[in-house]
Short mmCIF file of C-alpha atoms in Angstrom, two decimals:
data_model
loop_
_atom_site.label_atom_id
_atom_site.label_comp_id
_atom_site.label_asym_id
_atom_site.label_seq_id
_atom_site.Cartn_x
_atom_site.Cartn_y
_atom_site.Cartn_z
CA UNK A 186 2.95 -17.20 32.59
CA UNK A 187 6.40 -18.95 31.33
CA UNK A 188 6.24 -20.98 28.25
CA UNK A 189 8.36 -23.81 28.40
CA UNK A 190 9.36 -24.56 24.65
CA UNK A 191 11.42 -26.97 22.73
CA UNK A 192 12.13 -28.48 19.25
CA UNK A 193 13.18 -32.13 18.86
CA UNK A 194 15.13 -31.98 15.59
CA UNK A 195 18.48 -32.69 13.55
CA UNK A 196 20.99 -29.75 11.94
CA UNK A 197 20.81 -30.84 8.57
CA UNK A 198 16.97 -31.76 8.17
CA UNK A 199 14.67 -28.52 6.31
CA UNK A 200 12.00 -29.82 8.51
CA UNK A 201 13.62 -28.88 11.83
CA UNK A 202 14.78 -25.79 10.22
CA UNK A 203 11.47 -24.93 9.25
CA UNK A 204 10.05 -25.20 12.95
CA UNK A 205 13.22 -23.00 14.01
CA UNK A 206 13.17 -20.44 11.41
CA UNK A 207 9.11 -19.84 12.24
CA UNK A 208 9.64 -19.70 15.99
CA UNK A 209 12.91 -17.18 15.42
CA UNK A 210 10.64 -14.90 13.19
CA UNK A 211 8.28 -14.60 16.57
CA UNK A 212 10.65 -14.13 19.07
CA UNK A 213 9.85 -16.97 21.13
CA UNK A 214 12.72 -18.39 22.78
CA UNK A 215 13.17 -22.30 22.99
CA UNK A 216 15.47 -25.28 24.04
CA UNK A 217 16.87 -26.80 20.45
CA UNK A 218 17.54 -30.59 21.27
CA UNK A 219 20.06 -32.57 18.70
CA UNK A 220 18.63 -36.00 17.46
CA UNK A 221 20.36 -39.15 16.60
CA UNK A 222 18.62 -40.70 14.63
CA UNK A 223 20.14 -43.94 14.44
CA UNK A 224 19.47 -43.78 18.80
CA UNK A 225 16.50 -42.16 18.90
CA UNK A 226 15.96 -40.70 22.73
CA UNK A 227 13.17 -41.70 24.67
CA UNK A 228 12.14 -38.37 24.91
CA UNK A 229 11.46 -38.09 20.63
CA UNK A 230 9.37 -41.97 21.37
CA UNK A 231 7.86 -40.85 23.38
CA UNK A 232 6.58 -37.68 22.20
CA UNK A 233 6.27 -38.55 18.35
CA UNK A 234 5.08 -42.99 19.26
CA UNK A 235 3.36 -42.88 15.67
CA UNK A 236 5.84 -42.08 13.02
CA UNK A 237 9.01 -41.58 15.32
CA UNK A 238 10.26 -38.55 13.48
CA UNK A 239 11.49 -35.05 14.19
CA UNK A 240 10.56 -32.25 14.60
CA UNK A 241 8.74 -32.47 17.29
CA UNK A 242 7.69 -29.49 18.87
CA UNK A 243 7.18 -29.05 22.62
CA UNK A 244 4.77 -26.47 23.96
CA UNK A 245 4.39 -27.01 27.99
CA UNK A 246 4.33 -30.30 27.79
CA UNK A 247 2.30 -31.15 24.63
CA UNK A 248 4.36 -32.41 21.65
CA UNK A 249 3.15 -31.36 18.15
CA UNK A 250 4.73 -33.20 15.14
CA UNK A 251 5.07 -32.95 11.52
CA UNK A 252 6.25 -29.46 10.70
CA UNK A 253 3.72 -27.75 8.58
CA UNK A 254 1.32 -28.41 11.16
CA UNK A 255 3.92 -27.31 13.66
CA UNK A 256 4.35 -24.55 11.52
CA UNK A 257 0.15 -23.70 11.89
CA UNK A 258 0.31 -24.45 15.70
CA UNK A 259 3.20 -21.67 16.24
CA UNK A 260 1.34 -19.05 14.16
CA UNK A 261 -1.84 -19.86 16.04
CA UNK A 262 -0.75 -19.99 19.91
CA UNK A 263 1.82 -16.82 19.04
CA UNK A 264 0.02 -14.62 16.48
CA UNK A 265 2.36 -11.58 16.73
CA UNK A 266 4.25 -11.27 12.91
CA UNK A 267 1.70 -14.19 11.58
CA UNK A 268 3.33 -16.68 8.98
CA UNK A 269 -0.41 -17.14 7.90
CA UNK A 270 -2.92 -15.33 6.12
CA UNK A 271 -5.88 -14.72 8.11
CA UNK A 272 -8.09 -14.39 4.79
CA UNK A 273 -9.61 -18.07 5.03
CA UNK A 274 -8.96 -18.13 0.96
CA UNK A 275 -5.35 -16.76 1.03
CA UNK A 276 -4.45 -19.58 3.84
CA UNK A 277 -5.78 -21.93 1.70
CA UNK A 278 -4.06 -20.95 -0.99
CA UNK A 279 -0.90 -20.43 1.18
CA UNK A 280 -1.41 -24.42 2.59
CA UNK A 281 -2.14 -25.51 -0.72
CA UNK A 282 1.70 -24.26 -2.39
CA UNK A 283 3.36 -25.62 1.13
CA UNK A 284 1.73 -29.09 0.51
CA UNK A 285 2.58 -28.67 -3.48
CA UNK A 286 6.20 -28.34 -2.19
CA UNK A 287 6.34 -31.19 0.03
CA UNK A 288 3.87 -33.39 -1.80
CA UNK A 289 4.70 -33.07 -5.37
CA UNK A 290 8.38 -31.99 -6.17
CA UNK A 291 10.32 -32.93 -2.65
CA UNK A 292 7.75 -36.38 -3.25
CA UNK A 293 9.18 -36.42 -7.06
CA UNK A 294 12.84 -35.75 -6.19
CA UNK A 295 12.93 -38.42 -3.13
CA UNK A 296 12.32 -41.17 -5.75
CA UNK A 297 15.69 -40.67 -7.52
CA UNK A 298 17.79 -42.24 -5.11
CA UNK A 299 16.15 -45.51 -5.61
CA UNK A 300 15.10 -45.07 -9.15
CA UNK A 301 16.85 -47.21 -12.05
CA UNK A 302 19.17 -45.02 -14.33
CA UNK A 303 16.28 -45.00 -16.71
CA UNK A 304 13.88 -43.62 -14.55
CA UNK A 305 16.65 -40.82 -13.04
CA UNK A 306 16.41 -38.70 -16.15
CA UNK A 307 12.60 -38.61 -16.22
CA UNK A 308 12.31 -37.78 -12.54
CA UNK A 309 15.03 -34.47 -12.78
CA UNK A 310 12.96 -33.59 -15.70
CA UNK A 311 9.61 -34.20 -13.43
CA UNK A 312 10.74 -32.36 -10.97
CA UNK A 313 12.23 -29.44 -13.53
CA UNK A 314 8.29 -29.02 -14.71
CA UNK A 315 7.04 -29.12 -10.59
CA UNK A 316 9.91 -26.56 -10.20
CA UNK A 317 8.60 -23.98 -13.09
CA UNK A 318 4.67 -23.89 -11.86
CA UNK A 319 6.59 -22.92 -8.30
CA UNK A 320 8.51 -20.17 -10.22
CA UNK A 321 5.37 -18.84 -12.23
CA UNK A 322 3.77 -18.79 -8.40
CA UNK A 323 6.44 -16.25 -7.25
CA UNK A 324 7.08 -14.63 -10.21
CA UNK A 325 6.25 -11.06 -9.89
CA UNK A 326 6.18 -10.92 -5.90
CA UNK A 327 9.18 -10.77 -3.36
CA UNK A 328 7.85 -13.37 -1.58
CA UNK A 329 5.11 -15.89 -1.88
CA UNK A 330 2.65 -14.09 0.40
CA UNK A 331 3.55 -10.88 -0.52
CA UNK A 332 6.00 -8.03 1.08
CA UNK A 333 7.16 -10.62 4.07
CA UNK A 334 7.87 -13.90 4.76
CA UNK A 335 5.61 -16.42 5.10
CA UNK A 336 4.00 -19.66 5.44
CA UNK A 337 5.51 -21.00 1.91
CA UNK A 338 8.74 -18.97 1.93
CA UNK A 339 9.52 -21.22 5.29
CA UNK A 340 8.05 -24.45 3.80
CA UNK A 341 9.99 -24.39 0.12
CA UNK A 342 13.16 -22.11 1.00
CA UNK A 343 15.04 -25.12 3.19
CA UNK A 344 14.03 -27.87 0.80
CA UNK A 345 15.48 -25.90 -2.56
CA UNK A 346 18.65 -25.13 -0.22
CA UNK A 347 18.80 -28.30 0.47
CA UNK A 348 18.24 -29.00 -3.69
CA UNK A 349 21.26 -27.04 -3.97
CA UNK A 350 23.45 -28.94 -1.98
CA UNK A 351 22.66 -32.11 -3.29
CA UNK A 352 23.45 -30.61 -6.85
CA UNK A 353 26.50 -29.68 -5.73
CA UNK A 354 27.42 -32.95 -5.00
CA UNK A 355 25.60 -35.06 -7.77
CA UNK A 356 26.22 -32.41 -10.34
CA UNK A 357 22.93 -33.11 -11.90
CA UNK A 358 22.43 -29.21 -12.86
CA UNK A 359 18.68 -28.83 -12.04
CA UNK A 360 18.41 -25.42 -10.27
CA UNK A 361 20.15 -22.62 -12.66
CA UNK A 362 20.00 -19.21 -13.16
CA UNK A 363 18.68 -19.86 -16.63
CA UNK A 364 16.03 -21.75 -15.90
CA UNK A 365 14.44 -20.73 -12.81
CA UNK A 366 15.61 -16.51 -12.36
CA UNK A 367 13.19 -15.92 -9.96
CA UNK A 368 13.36 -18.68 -7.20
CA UNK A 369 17.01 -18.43 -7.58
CA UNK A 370 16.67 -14.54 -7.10
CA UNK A 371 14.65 -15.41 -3.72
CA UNK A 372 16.76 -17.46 -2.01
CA UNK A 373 19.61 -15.22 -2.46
CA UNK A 374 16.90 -12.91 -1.11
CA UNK A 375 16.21 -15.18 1.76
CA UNK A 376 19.66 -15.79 2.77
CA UNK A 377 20.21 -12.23 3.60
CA UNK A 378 18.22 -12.24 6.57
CA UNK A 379 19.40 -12.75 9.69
CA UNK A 380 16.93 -15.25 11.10
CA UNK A 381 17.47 -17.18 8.26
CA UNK A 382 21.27 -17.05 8.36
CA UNK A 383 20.88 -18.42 12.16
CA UNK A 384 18.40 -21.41 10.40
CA UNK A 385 20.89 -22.72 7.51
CA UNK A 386 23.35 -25.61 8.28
CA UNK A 387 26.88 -24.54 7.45
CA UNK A 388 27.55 -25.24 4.02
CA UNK A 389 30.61 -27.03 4.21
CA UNK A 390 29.04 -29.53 7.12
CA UNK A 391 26.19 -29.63 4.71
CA UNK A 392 28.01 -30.73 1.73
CA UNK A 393 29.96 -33.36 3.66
CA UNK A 394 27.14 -34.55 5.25
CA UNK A 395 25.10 -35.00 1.74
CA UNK A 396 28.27 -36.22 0.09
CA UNK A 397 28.63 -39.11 2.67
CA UNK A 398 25.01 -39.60 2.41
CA UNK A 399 25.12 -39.82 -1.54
CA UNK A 400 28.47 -42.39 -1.36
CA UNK A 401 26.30 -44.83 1.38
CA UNK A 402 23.70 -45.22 -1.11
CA UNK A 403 25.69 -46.27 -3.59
#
């Protein structure tokens, strides 16, 4: 039976990159489709009419959004090279650190564009403390489910990239080799596989693109 597959999503957005780096892990093949955001297409309202966001994923027909649920769907419907624990405690544990990343330091961190220069200094530190429970998680283990990539190495490894970038451009100095050896050690780790490689936005797009973005919001 064919499967008729496609992601709604934008380049530079660790969510869409997420849903493309799980599906390129499996094999399946599917029809990427470019957002603009500032037009969405008819086909993204009408397949995401709630929260009008990518990614949206497109299985035969039926859209699936938000992309650590996209993320569960893939690993479910195509279980070959699983993403997931099939222990019921070690995918709970493996949701719990994916929702830990999104939730508590990408939550943290996306508060210190609006914050008051004040409250800037207490956030990077926030997020600093988030970032070290994260390293004490990995520490000890090539990846955060073990011997191969998983669930969280998907989830966190395009949101720290993306981290990186932005430090690159707002010289803040958060993510160093000093203080966080291990993550750092991973994503250099991560990089070197070829899936992933195919996943990243080029860097010098990406910088331009978060350098334009950090100039608008000033």
């Amino acid at each position: 039976m064919g499967e008729e597959v496609k992601v709604l999503g934008t380049w530079a957005s660790p969510f869409s990159n997420r849903v493309e780096l799980a599906l390129k892990l499996k094999g399946i093949p599917y029809q990427y489709i470019e957002e603009d955001l500032s037009n969405k297409s008819p086909l993204l309202l009408k397949s995401n009419p709630i929260f009008k966001k990518i990614p949206v994923l497109i299985h035969n027909g039926t859209p699936i959004s938000e992309s650590l649920l996209i993320l569960e769907y893939i690993d479910e419907t195509w279980p070959n090279i699983p993403i997931l624990p099939n222990n019921p405690s070690q995918k709970a544990t493996a949701r719990f650190w994916a929702q830990f990343v999104d939730g508590k330091i990408l939550g943290t961190a996306s508060k210190y564009r609006s914050a008051k220069l004040e409250e800037k200094e207490q956030i990077i530190e926030q997020v600093g403390d988030e970032m070290r429970v994260l390293e004490k998680e990995l520490k000890g283990k090539k990846y955060f489910g073990g011997e191969s990539i998983g669930y969280v190495d998907i989830a966190a490894f395009f949101i720290l990239n993306m981290f990186l970038i932005r430090e690159q451009v707002m010289e803040i100095g958060l993510i160093s080799k000093q203080k966080f050896p291990v993550i750092l050690e991973w994503m250099e780790n991560m990089k070197e596989i070829d899936v992933v490689k195919q996943c990243l936005p080029p860097k010098d797009k990406h910088l331009a693109y978060i350098t334009a973005m950090v100039a608008s919001s000033k």
